[in-house]
mmCIF file of C-alpha atoms in Angstrom:
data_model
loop_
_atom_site.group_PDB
_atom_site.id
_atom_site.type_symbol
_atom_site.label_atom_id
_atom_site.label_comp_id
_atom_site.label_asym_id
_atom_site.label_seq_id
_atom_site.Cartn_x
_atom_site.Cartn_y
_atom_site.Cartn_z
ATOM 1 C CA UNK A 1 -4.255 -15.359 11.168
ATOM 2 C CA UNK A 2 -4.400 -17.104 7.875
ATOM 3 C CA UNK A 3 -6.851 -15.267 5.016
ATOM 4 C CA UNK A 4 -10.334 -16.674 4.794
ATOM 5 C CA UNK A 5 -11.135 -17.877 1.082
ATOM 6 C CA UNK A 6 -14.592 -17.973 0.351
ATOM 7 C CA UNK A 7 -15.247 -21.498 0.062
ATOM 8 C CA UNK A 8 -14.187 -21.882 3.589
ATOM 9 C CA UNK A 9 -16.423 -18.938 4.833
ATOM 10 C CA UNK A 10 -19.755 -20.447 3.055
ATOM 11 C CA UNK A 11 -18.521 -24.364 3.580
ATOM 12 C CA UNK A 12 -19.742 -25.075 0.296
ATOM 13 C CA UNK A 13 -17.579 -28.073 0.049
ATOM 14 C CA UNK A 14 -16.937 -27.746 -3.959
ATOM 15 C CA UNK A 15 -14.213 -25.365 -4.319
ATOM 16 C CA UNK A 16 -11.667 -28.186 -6.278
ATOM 17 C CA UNK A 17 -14.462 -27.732 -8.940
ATOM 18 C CA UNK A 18 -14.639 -23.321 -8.176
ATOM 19 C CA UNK A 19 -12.643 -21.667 -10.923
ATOM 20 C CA UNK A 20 -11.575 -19.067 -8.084
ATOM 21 C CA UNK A 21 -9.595 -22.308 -6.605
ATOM 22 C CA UNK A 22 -6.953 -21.936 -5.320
ATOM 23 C CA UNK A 23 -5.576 -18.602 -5.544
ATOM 24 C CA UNK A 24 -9.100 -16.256 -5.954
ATOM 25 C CA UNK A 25 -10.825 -17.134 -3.084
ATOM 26 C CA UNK A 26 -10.600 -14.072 -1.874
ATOM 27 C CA UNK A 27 -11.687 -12.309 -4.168
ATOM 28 C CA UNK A 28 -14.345 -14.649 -6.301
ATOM 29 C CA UNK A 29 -16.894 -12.285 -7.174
ATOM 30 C CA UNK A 30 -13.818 -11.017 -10.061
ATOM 31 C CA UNK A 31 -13.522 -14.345 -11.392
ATOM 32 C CA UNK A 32 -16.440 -15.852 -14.461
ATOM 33 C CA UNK A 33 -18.139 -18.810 -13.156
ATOM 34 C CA UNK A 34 -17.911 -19.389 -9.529
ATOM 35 C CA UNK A 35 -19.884 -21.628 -7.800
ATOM 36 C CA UNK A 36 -22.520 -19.940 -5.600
ATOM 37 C CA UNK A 37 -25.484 -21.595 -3.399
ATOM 38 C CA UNK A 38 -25.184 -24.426 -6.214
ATOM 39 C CA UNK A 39 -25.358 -22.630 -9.202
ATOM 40 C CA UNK A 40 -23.064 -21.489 -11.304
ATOM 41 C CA UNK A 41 -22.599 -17.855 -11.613
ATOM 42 C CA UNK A 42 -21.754 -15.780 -15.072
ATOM 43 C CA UNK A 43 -19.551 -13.144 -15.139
ATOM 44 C CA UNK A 44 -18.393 -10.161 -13.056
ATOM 45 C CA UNK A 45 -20.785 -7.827 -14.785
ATOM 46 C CA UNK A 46 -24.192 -10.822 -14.261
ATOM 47 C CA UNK A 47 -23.368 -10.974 -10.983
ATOM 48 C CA UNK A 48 -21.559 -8.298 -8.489
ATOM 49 C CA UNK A 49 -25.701 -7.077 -7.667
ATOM 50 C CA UNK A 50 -26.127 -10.577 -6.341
ATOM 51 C CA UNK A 51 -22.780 -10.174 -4.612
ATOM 52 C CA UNK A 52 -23.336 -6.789 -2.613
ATOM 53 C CA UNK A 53 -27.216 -7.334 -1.787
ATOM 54 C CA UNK A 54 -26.940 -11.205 -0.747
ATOM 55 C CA UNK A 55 -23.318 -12.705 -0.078
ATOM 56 C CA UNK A 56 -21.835 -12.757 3.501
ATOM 57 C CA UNK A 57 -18.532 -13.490 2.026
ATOM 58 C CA UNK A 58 -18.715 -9.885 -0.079
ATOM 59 C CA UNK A 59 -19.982 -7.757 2.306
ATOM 60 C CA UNK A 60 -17.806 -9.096 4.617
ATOM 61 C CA UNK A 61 -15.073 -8.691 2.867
ATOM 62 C CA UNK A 62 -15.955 -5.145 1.983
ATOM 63 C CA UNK A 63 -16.350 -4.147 5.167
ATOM 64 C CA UNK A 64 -13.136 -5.626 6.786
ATOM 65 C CA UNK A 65 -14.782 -7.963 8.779
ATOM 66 C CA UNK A 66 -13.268 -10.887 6.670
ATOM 67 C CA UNK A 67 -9.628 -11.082 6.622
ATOM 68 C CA UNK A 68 -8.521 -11.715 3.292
ATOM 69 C CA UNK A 69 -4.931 -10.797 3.378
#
C-alpha cells in the first residue's frame, strides 16, 4: 500500500501550489507555508497547535492510522 500524502487524505485539490509538493506530504506540518482549509499556514512553530488539536491528517499520522511510509 502506497503512503498517503496529505493532500490526498484532505482532497484539497491544490497541492501543485502546496510547498510540501511533492516529496513532504507526509509530513507537511514541518514544512513553512502549507496550504490548509484555504489558508495559508506560517511556520512550524505558528502552527503545529492547529495541527495536533484540529488536523485528521496529523493525528492520524501520529497515531499510525495513516500510512505514511
Amino acid at each position: 500500500m502506497a503512503a498517503t500524502m496529505c493532500w490526498d487524505q484532505m482532497k484539497c485539490g491544490k497541492e501543485k501550489a502546496c510547498p510540501a509538493y511533492p516529496n513532504r506530504g507526509f509530513e507537511c506540518w514541518n514544512v513553512p507555508g502549507t496550504l490548509c482549509r484555504g489558508e495559508i499556514q506560517g511556520s512550524y512553530g505558528e502552527k503545529i497547535e492547529l495541527c495536533r488539536t484540529k488536523c485528521e491528517y496529523y493525528t492520524g499520522v501520529i497515531s499510525g492510522t495513516i500510512r505514511v511510509c
